[in-house]
Coordinates of C-alpha atoms in Angstrom, one line a residue:
M1 CA -3.1 2.7 -63.2
F2 CA -6.7 1.5 -62.6
Y3 CA -6.3 2.2 -58.9
Y4 CA -5.5 5.8 -59.5
I5 CA -8.2 6.3 -62.1
L6 CA -10.7 5.0 -59.6
K7 CA -9.3 7.2 -56.8
Y8 CA -8.9 10.5 -58.6
V9 CA -11.3 10.3 -61.6
V10 CA -14.2 7.9 -61.0
L11 CA -14.9 6.8 -57.5
G12 CA -12.9 9.1 -55.2
P13 CA -14.6 12.4 -56.3
V14 CA -18.0 10.9 -56.0
L15 CA -17.4 9.6 -52.5
R16 CA -16.1 12.9 -51.3
V17 CA -19.2 14.7 -52.7
L18 CA -21.8 12.3 -51.4
F19 CA -20.4 11.5 -47.9
R20 CA -18.3 14.6 -47.2
P21 CA -15.9 12.6 -45.0
R22 CA -14.5 14.6 -42.1
I23 CA -10.9 13.6 -41.7
E24 CA -8.9 13.9 -38.4
G25 CA -5.2 13.0 -37.9
L26 CA -4.3 12.5 -41.6
E27 CA -0.8 13.9 -40.7
N28 CA -0.3 10.6 -38.8
I29 CA 0.0 8.7 -42.0
P30 CA 3.7 8.6 -43.0
E31 CA 4.5 10.1 -46.4
D32 CA 6.7 7.1 -47.3
G33 CA 7.9 3.8 -46.0
A34 CA 6.0 0.7 -44.8
A35 CA 3.3 1.0 -42.2
I36 CA 0.1 -0.8 -41.2
V37 CA -3.2 1.1 -40.9
A38 CA -5.4 -0.9 -38.5
G39 CA -9.0 0.0 -38.2
N40 CA -12.5 -1.0 -37.1
H41 CA -14.7 -2.5 -39.7
L42 CA -18.4 -1.5 -39.6
S43 CA -19.5 -1.5 -43.2
F44 CA -18.7 -2.6 -46.8
S45 CA -18.3 1.1 -47.5
D46 CA -15.1 1.1 -45.4
H47 CA -13.2 -0.5 -48.3
F48 CA -13.8 2.5 -50.5
L49 CA -13.9 5.5 -48.1
M50 CA -10.5 5.2 -46.5
P51 CA -8.5 4.7 -49.7
A52 CA -10.4 7.6 -51.3
I53 CA -9.1 10.1 -48.7
L54 CA -5.5 8.8 -48.3
K55 CA -2.8 10.5 -50.3
R56 CA -0.9 7.2 -50.5
R57 CA -2.0 4.0 -52.1
I58 CA -3.1 1.4 -49.5
T59 CA -3.5 -2.3 -50.1
F60 CA -6.0 -4.3 -48.1
L61 CA -6.2 -8.0 -47.4
A62 CA -9.7 -8.8 -48.7
K63 CA -11.6 -11.9 -48.1
A64 CA -11.4 -14.4 -50.9
E65 CA -15.2 -14.5 -51.3
Y66 CA -15.0 -11.1 -53.0
F67 CA -13.1 -12.7 -55.8
T68 CA -15.1 -15.9 -56.2
G69 CA -18.7 -14.8 -56.3
P70 CA -21.0 -16.3 -59.0
G71 CA -22.6 -14.7 -62.0
I72 CA -22.0 -11.3 -63.5
K73 CA -22.1 -9.5 -60.2
G74 CA -19.4 -11.8 -58.8
K75 CA -17.1 -11.2 -61.9
L76 CA -17.5 -7.5 -61.6
T77 CA -16.7 -7.5 -57.9
A78 CA -13.7 -9.6 -58.5
T79 CA -12.5 -7.4 -61.3
F80 CA -12.9 -4.3 -59.2
F81 CA -10.9 -5.7 -56.2
R82 CA -8.1 -7.1 -58.4
S83 CA -7.8 -3.8 -60.4
A84 CA -7.7 -1.9 -57.1
G85 CA -4.7 -4.0 -56.0
Q86 CA -6.5 -5.8 -53.2
I87 CA -5.2 -9.2 -52.2
P88 CA -7.6 -12.2 -51.7
V89 CA -7.1 -14.1 -48.5
D90 CA -8.8 -17.5 -47.8
R91 CA -10.1 -17.3 -44.3
S92 CA -11.1 -20.9 -44.1
G93 CA -8.8 -23.7 -42.6
K94 CA -6.1 -23.7 -40.1
D95 CA -3.5 -22.2 -42.5
A96 CA -5.6 -19.2 -43.4
G97 CA -4.0 -16.9 -40.8
Q98 CA -0.5 -17.8 -41.9
A99 CA -1.4 -17.1 -45.6
A100 CA -2.7 -13.7 -44.7
I101 CA 0.5 -12.9 -42.7
R102 CA 2.7 -13.9 -45.7
E103 CA 0.7 -11.7 -48.1
G104 CA 0.8 -8.8 -45.7
L105 CA 4.5 -9.0 -45.1
G106 CA 5.0 -9.1 -48.9
V107 CA 3.2 -5.7 -49.1
L108 CA 5.3 -4.2 -46.3
S109 CA 8.5 -5.5 -47.7
K110 CA 7.9 -3.2 -50.7
G111 CA 7.6 -0.2 -48.4
E112 CA 3.9 0.2 -48.9
L113 CA 0.9 0.9 -46.8
L114 CA -1.0 -2.2 -45.6
G115 CA -4.6 -1.9 -44.5
I116 CA -6.1 -4.5 -42.1
Y117 CA -9.1 -5.0 -39.9
P118 CA -7.9 -6.8 -36.8
E119 CA -11.4 -8.0 -35.9
G120 CA -11.3 -10.2 -39.0
T121 CA -14.8 -9.5 -40.1
R122 CA -17.4 -6.7 -40.1
S123 CA -19.1 -5.9 -36.8
H124 CA -22.7 -7.1 -37.1
D125 CA -24.0 -4.8 -34.4
G126 CA -21.7 -1.7 -34.4
R127 CA -19.6 -2.8 -31.4
L128 CA -15.8 -3.3 -31.4
Y129 CA -14.6 -6.9 -31.0
K130 CA -11.5 -8.6 -29.8
G131 CA -8.6 -8.3 -32.4
K132 CA -6.9 -11.3 -34.0
V133 CA -3.1 -11.4 -33.5
G134 CA -2.0 -11.4 -37.2
V135 CA -1.6 -7.6 -37.1
A136 CA 0.8 -7.9 -34.2
V137 CA 2.8 -10.7 -35.9
M138 CA 3.2 -8.5 -39.0
A139 CA 4.1 -5.3 -37.1
I140 CA 6.8 -7.0 -35.0
T141 CA 8.2 -9.1 -37.9
A142 CA 8.4 -6.2 -40.3
G143 CA 9.4 -3.7 -37.7
V144 CA 6.8 -1.2 -38.9
P145 CA 4.5 1.3 -37.1
V146 CA 0.8 0.7 -36.7
I147 CA -1.6 3.7 -37.3
P148 CA -4.9 3.1 -35.6
C149 CA -8.0 4.2 -37.5
A150 CA -11.6 4.6 -36.6
M151 CA -14.5 4.8 -39.1
L152 CA -17.4 6.8 -37.7
G153 CA -20.9 6.7 -39.1
T154 CA -20.3 4.0 -41.7
F155 CA -22.4 1.4 -39.8
E156 CA -25.3 3.8 -39.9
I157 CA -25.1 4.4 -43.6
Q158 CA -24.6 0.8 -44.6
P159 CA -25.0 -1.9 -41.9
P160 CA -24.4 -5.5 -42.9
G161 CA -27.1 -6.7 -45.3
Q162 CA -27.9 -3.3 -46.7
K163 CA -27.0 -3.2 -50.4
L164 CA -26.8 0.6 -51.0
P165 CA -25.5 3.1 -48.5
K166 CA -27.5 6.1 -47.2
I167 CA -26.1 9.5 -48.2
K168 CA -24.9 10.9 -45.0
Q169 CA -21.6 12.4 -43.7
V170 CA -19.1 10.1 -42.1
A171 CA -15.8 10.7 -40.2
I172 CA -12.4 9.0 -40.3
R173 CA -9.9 9.4 -37.5
F174 CA -6.3 8.4 -37.6
G175 CA -4.3 8.1 -34.3
E176 CA -0.6 8.6 -33.6
P177 CA 1.6 5.8 -34.9
L178 CA 2.2 3.0 -32.4
D179 CA 5.8 1.8 -32.1
F180 CA 6.4 -1.9 -31.2
S181 CA 10.1 -2.1 -31.7
R182 CA 10.5 -3.1 -28.0
Y183 CA 8.9 -6.4 -29.0
A184 CA 11.5 -7.2 -31.7
G185 CA 12.1 -10.9 -32.1
L186 CA 9.0 -11.8 -30.1
E187 CA 6.6 -12.4 -32.9
N188 CA 6.3 -16.1 -31.9
Q189 CA 5.6 -15.4 -28.3
K190 CA 1.8 -15.7 -27.5
A191 CA 1.9 -13.2 -24.6
A192 CA 3.8 -10.6 -26.7
I193 CA 1.5 -10.7 -29.8
R194 CA -1.6 -10.7 -27.6
A195 CA -0.3 -7.6 -25.7
V196 CA 0.5 -5.8 -29.0
T197 CA -2.9 -6.7 -30.4
D198 CA -4.8 -5.5 -27.3
E199 CA -2.8 -2.2 -27.4
I200 CA -3.8 -1.7 -31.0
M201 CA -7.5 -2.4 -30.3
Y202 CA -7.5 0.0 -27.3
A203 CA -6.1 2.7 -29.5
I204 CA -8.9 2.1 -32.0
L205 CA -11.4 2.1 -29.2
E206 CA -10.2 5.5 -28.0
L207 CA -10.7 6.9 -31.5
S208 CA -14.1 5.3 -32.2
G209 CA -15.8 5.4 -28.8
Q210 CA -17.5 2.1 -29.5
E211 CA -18.6 -0.4 -26.9
Y212 CA -15.9 -3.1 -26.6
V213 CA -16.6 -6.9 -26.5
D214 CA -13.7 -9.1 -25.4
E215 CA -14.8 -11.9 -27.7
Y216 CA -14.1 -12.6 -31.4
A217 CA -16.8 -11.1 -33.6
A218 CA -17.3 -14.3 -35.7
K219 CA -17.8 -16.4 -32.6
V220 CA -20.4 -14.0 -31.1
K221 CA -22.2 -13.8 -34.4
A222 CA -22.3 -17.5 -34.8
A223 CA -23.6 -18.0 -31.3
E224 CA -26.4 -15.4 -31.8
Q225 CA -27.4 -17.1 -35.1
E226 CA -27.5 -20.5 -33.4
A227 CA -29.7 -19.1 -30.6
A228 CA -32.1 -17.3 -32.8
P229 CA -35.5 -19.0 -33.2
P230 CA -36.1 -20.7 -36.5
R231 CA -38.0 -18.7 -39.1
K232 CA -41.6 -19.7 -39.6
F233 CA -43.0 -19.8 -43.1
P234 CA -46.7 -19.6 -43.8
R235 CA -48.3 -22.9 -44.7
L236 CA -49.2 -23.2 -48.3
R237 CA -52.8 -23.7 -49.1
R238 CA -53.8 -26.4 -51.6

């Protein structure tokens, strides 16, 4: 119930007025039945803007850090995400990917919409990065279509590190559903799930027009942080 109050009474109307989202391809979202919506991830605002404009409820796999933050802010954030039906996923450790897949398949088994960001994290520079294969495993295992989605303008209104978004129009594009039934039974084959993931990422790329980087976003970000010169602090006077 809280999800629909947020969407139709509290948050949804405000987002529509402030950001005036331009929607393209909304007819590509099925009216019922399980499906995966796979999109690029440019901003914290993405979590709110896409659900606000969809007619159907969509459940995202959200990073566990949103549910474990300290202090009052952390508790409020956790309460919001839980009330909105989002599922926490621990991204640390070797079993993190399998846990996310199990949670995602649980959503799909109920005939619902599952939202996922195949890059695994927000883009730190606005480019589109190599997708992780979990989305392919879920699509093949559940036998559901994947609808590619591109968020446009959200990086400009709220890049990583910016607390409050700028008030500016954004756009959301949905592509035609991708059918991977030809890969049935191949969810454990590395070549198959890599091919499916790359096809999904290419569809997102066509919608977004971003520059593509054939590396994982987390790896590139970590390398850039490691190469960055150490910050210098002024020497304190006695």
